[in-house]
Coordinates of C-alpha atoms in Angstrom, one line a residue:
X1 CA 17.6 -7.6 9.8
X2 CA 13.8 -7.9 11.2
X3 CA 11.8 -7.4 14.3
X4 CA 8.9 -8.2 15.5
X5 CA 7.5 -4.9 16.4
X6 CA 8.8 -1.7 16.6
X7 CA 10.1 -2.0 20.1
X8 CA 12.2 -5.0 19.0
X9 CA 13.9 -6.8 19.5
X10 CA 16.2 -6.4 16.5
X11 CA 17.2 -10.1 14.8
X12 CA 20.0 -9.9 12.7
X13 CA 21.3 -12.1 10.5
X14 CA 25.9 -12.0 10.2
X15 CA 28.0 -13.5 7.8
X16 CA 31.4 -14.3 7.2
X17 CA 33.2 -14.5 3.9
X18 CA 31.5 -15.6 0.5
X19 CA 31.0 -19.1 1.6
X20 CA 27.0 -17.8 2.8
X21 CA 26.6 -21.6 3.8
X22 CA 28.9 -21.8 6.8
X23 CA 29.5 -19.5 9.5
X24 CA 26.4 -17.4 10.3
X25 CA 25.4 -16.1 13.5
X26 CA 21.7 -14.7 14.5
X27 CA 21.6 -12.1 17.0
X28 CA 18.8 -10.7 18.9
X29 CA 19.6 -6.9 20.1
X30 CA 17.7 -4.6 22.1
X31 CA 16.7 -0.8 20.7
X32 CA 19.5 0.1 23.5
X33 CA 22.3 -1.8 21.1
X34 CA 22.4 -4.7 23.7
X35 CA 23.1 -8.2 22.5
X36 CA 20.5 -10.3 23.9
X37 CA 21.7 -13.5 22.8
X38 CA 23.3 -15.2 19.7
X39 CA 22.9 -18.5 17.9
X40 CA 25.8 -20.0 15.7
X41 CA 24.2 -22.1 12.6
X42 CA 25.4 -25.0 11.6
X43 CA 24.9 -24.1 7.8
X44 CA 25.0 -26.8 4.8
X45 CA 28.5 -27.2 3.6
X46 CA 27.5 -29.1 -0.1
X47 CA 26.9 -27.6 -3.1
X48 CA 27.7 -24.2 -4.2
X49 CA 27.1 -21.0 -2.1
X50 CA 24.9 -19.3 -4.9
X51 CA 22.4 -22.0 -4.8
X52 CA 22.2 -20.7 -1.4
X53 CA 19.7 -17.8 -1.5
X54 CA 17.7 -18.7 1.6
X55 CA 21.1 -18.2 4.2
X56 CA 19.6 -14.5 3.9
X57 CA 16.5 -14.5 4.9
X58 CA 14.7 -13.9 7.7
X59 CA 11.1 -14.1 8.8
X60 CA 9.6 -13.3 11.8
X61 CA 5.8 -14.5 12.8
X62 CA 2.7 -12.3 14.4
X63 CA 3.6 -13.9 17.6
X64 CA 8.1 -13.0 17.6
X65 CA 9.0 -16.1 16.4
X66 CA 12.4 -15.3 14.1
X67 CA 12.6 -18.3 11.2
X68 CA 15.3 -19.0 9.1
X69 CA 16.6 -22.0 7.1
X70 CA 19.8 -23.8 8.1
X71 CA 21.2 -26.5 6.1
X72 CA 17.9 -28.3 5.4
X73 CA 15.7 -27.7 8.5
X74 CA 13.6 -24.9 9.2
X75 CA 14.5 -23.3 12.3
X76 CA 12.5 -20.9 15.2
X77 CA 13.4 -18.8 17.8
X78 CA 11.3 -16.8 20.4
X79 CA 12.1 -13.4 21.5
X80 CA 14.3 -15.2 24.9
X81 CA 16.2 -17.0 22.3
X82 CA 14.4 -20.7 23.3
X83 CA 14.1 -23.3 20.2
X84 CA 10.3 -22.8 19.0
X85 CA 10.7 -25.0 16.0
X86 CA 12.8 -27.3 14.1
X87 CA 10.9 -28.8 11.5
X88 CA 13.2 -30.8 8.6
X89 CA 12.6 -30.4 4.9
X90 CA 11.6 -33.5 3.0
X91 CA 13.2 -32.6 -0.4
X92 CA 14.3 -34.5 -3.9
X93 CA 18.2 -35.4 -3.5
X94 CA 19.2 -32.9 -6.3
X95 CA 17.3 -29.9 -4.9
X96 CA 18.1 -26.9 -2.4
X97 CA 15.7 -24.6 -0.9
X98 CA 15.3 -21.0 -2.0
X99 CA 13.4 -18.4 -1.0
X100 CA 10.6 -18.9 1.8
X101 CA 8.0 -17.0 3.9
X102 CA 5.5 -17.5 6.5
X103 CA 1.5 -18.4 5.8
X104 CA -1.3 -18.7 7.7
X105 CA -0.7 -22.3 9.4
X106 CA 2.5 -22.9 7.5
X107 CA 5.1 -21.9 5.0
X108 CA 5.6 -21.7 1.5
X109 CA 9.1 -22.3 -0.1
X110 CA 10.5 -22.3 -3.7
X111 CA 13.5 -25.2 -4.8
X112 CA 15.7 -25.0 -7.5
X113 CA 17.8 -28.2 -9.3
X114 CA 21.3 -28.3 -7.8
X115 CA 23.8 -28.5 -10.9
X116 CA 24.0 -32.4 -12.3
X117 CA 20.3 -32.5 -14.1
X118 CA 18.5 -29.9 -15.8
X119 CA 17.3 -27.0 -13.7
X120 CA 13.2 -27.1 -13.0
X121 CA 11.8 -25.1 -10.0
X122 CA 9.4 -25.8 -7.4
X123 CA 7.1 -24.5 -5.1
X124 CA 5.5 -25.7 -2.4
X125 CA 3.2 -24.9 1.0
X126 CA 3.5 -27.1 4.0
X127 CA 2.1 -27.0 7.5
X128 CA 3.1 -26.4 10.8
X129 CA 4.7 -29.6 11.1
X130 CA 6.1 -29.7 7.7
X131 CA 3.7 -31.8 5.9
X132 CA 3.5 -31.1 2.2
X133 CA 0.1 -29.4 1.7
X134 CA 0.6 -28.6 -2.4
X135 CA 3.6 -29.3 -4.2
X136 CA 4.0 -27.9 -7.7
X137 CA 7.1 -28.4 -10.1
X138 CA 7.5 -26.0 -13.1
X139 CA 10.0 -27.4 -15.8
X140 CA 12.2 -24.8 -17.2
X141 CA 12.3 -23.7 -20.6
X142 CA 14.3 -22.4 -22.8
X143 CA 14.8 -18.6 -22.4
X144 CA 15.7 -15.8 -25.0
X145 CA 15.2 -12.0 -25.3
X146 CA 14.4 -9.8 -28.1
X147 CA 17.2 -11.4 -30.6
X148 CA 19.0 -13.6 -28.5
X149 CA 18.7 -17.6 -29.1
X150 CA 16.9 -19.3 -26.7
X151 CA 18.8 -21.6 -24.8
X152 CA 18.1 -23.8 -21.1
X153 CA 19.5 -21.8 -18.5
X154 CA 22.9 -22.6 -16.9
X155 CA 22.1 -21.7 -13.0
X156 CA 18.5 -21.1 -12.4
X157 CA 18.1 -19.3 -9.0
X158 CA 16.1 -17.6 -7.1
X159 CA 15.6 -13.8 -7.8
X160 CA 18.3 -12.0 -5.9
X161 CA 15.7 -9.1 -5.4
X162 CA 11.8 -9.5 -3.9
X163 CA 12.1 -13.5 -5.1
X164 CA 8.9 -14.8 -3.5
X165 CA 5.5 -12.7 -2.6
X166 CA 2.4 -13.8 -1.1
X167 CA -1.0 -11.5 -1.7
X168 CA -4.1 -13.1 -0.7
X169 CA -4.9 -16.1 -3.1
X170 CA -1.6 -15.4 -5.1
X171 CA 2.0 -16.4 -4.8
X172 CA 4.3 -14.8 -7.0
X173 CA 7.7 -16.9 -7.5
X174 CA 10.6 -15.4 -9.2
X175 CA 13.8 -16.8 -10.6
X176 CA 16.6 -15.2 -12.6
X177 CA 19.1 -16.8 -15.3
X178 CA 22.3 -15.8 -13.1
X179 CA 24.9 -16.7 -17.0
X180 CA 22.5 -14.3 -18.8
X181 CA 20.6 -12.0 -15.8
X182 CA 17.1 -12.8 -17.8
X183 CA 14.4 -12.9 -15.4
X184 CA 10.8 -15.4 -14.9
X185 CA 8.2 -14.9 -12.8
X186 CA 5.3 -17.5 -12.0
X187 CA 2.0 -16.8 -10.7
X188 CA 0.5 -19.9 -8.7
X189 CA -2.7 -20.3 -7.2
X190 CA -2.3 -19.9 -2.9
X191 CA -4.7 -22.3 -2.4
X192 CA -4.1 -25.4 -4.8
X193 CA -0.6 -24.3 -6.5
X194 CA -1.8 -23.8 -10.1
X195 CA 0.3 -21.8 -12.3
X196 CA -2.2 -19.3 -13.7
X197 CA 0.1 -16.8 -15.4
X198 CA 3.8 -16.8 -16.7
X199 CA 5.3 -13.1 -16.9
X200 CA 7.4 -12.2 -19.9
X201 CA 11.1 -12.9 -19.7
X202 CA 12.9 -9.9 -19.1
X203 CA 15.9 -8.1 -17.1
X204 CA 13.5 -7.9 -14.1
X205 CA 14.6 -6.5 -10.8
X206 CA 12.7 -5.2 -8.0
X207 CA 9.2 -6.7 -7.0
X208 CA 6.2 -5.5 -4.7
X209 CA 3.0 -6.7 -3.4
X210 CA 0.5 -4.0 -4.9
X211 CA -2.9 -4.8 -3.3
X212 CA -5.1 -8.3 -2.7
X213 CA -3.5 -10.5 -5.0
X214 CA -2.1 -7.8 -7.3
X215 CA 2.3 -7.3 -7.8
X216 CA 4.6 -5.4 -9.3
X217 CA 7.3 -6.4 -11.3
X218 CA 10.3 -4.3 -12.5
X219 CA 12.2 -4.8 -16.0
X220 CA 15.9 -2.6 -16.1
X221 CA 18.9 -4.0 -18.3
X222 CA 18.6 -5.7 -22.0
X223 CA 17.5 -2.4 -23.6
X224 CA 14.1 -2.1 -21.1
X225 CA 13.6 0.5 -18.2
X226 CA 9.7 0.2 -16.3
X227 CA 7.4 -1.2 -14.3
X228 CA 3.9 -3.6 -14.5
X229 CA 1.1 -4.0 -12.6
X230 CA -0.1 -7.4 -12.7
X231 CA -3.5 -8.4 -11.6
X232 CA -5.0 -11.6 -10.4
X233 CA -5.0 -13.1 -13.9
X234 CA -1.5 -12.4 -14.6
X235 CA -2.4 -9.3 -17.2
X236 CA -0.7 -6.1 -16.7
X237 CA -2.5 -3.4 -16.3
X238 CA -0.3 -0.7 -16.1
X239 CA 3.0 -0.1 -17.1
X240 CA 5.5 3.3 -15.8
X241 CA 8.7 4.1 -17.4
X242 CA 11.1 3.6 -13.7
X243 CA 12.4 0.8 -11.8
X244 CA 13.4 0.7 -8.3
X245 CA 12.8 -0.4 -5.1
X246 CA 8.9 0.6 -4.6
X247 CA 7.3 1.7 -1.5
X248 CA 3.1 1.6 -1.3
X249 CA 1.1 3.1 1.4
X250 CA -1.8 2.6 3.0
X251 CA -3.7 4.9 0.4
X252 CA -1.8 2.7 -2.3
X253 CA 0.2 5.5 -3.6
X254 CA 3.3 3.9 -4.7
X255 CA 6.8 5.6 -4.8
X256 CA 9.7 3.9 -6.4
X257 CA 13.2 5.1 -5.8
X258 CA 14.9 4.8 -9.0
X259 CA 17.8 2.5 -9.4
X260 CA 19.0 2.5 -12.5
X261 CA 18.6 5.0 -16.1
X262 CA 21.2 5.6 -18.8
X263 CA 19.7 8.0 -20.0
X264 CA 18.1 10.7 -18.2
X265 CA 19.0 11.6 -14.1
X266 CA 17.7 8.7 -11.4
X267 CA 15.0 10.2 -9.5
X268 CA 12.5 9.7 -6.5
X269 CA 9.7 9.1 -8.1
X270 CA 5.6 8.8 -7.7
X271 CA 3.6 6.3 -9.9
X272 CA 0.2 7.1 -10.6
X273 CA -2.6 5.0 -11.1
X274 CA -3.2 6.4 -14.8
X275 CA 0.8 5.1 -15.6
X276 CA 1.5 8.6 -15.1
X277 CA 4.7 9.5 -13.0
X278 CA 5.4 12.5 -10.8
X279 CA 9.1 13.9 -10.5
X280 CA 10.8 14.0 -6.8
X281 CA 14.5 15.0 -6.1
X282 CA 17.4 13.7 -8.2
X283 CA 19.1 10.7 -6.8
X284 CA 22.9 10.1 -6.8
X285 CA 23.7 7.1 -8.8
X286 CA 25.5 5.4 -6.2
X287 CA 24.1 2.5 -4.5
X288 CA 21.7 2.9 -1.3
X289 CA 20.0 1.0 1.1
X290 CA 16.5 -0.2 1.3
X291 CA 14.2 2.5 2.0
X292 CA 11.5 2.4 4.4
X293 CA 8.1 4.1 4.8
X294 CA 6.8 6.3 8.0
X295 CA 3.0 7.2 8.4
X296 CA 3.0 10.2 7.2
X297 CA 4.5 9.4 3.9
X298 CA 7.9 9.8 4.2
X299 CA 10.5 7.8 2.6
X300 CA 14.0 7.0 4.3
X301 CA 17.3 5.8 2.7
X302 CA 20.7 5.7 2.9
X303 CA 23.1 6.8 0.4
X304 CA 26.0 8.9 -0.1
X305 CA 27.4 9.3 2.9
X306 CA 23.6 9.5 5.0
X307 CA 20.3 8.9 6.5
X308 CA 18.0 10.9 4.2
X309 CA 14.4 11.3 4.3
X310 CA 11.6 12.7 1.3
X311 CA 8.8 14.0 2.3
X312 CA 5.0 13.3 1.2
X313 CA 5.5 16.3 -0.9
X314 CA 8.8 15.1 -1.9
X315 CA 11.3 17.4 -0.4
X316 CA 14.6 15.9 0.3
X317 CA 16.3 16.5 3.6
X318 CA 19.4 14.8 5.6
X319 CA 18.5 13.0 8.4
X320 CA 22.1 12.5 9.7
X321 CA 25.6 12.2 8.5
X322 CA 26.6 8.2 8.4
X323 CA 30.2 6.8 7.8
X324 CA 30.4 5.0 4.1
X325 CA 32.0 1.7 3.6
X326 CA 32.2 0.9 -0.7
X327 CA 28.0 2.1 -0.5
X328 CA 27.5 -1.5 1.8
X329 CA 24.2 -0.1 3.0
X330 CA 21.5 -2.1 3.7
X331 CA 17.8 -2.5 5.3
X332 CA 16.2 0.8 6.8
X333 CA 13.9 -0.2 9.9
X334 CA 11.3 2.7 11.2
X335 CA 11.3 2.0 15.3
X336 CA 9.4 3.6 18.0
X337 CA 9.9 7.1 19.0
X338 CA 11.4 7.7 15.4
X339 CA 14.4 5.7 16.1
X340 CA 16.3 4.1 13.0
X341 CA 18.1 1.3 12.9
X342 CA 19.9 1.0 9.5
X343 CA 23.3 -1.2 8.6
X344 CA 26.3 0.0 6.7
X345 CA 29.0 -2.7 5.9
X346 CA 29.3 -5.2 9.1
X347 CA 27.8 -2.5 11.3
X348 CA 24.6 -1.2 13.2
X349 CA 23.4 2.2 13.3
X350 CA 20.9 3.2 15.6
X351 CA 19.5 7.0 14.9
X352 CA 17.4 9.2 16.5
X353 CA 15.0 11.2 14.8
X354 CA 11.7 13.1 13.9
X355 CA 10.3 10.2 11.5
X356 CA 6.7 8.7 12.7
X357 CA 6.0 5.0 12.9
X358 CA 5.9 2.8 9.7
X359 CA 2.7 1.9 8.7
X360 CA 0.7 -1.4 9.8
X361 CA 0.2 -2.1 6.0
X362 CA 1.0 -2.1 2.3
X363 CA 4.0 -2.4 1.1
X364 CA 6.2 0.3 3.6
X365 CA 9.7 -1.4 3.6
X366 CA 12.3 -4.0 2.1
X367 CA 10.5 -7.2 2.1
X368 CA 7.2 -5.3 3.1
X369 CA 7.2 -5.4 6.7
X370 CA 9.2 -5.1 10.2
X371 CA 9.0 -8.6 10.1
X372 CA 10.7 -8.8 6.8
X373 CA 7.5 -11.8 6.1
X374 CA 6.8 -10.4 2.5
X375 CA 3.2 -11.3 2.6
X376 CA -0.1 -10.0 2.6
X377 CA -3.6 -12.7 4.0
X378 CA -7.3 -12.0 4.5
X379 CA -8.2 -12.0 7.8

């Protein structure tokens, strides 16, 4: 789910079944719960549906323009549902595309090796028109953690969480080792598509844009629980003892709602410049949706049952009561006049309520933006 602005309209992205490679639909719907229109996808019926990360995605441009890959062709709609784009993806014969997201005059876009040869990954940037402006290939290696032997992944995919950032003159690419859930991260260059900086394999999970070419990067499973701050360079320069999905404000005050801790209660949490963090409500360990951030510093989520909300001084209060469906919930979107439009399982919520707009930057909502384009430029 994305928009444009925060008067919509709302683009949503429906599947059917496991198969993620056949049978989508894209709807546009008004903030009145009004389809607009719909577009069946063709989809790309070879090769396995896990090499399939980008049949999720959605991106939507400064001028309404909704992207999305289908099959092997990049495809874009306007707001009246019209055919803006349709621009085909030169690729290798053994590759797919993962992960991609709108630039300034283009796109960038990470492949992985279908099964059949070893498993390097690439990233590239092309134009408008789909001409290859940098293209750089980074062979795998083997991976291991702490004691484990390392050995050449089986399936190397795209991260299932935050898998490709882009912060000023930085591009962050991540890819996980789905037989063993070890996690890489490469730091390229924006402008040429140098690798400057390798992060440390790890169990890593959620991922944020921090500030001008600055990220963060979780570790949670394989013994580890935290978060780094890594700078231009690659070096971290701060490390915090949670993991979750992270929120950061305009006044770069990050908050990360904890996902996972064996050993001490989840939490809401603030992280503080000095690696310091600041204790908010208790969290249910259940699962919950991706929160969102209004400009007042609230945070919204779903979980247990409903819409909840945590205040810049971190009080917890319920929003509304929301039906549950196995904890299916999903992106939280922060609309005009406080409206909410949230998903749970294969349905759409629309709620009314007191929450002020989401801010115009940082990093205030799953996949940073209304937009869902999880990128940051100069001007």
């Amino acid at each position: 789910m994305a928009a444009p602005s925060a008067v919509g309209p709302l683009y949503v992205l429906c599947t059917q079944g496991k198969e993620l490679t056949s049978r989508r639909t894209l709807l546009a719907i008004d903030l009145a719960g009004k389809v607009l229109w719909r577009r069946e996808l063709e989809g790309d019926p070879k090769g396995h549906w896990s090499q399939k990360s980008y049949t999720k995605h959605l991106r939507v441009s400064e001028s309404g323009t909704v992207f999305l890959i289908d099959g092997d062709v990049l495809l874009g709609f306007d707001e009246s549902g019209g055919t803006q784009a349709e621009i085909r993806l030169d690729h290798d014969p053994d590759e797919a595309p993962g992960s991609f997201a709108l630039v300034r005059g283009g796109f960038c876009t990470t492949w992985t090796t279908l099964p059949g040869r070893h498993r390097d990954v690439r990233v590239d940037v092309r134009d408008g028109s789909g001409a290859c402006t940098w293209s750089t290939r980074i062979p795998t290696e083997p991976l291991g953690f702490a004691s484990s032997e390392p050995t050449m992944p089986h399936e190397f995919s795209p991260s299932y969480w935050d898998p490709l950032l882009v912060s000023d003159d930085r591009i962050l690419a991540a890819f996980d080792d789905l037989g063993r859930g070890l996690s890489l991260s490469y730091l390229l260059d924006r402008d040429s598509g140098r690798l400057v900086a390798t992060t440390p394999v790890s169990g890593g999970m959620h991922k944020a844009i921090a500030g001008p070419s600055e990220f963060l990067a979780g570790d949670r499973g394989f013994g580890l629980l935290g978060t780094a701050r890594y700078d231009a360079s690659g070096a971290e320069v701060v490390r915090w003892d949670s993991e979750g999905p992270f929120l950061v404000g305009p006044d770069g005050v990050i908050r990360c709602a904890e996902s996972g801790n064996p050993e001490r209660h989840r939490r809401f949490r603030k992280l503080n410049a000095d690696g310091s963090t600041e204790d908010g409500p208790v969290l249910s360990r259940r699962h919950f949706g991706s929160p969102a951030l209004d400009s007042a510093g609230t945070a919204v989520f779903t979980q247990d049952g409903a819409l909840r909300a945590i205040d810049a001084e971190l009080h917890e209060r319920v929003l509304c009561e929301i039906p549950e469906e196995r904890d299916l919930y999903g992106r939280v979107l922060l609309l005009e006049d406080g409206l909410v439009a949230f998903t749970v399982g294969h349905e759409l919520f629309l709620a009314a309520t007191d929450l002020g707009p989401v801010p115009s930057s940082g990093w205030v909502c799953g996949d940073g933006n209304l937009r869902a384009n999880p990128v940051l430029e100069k001007p």
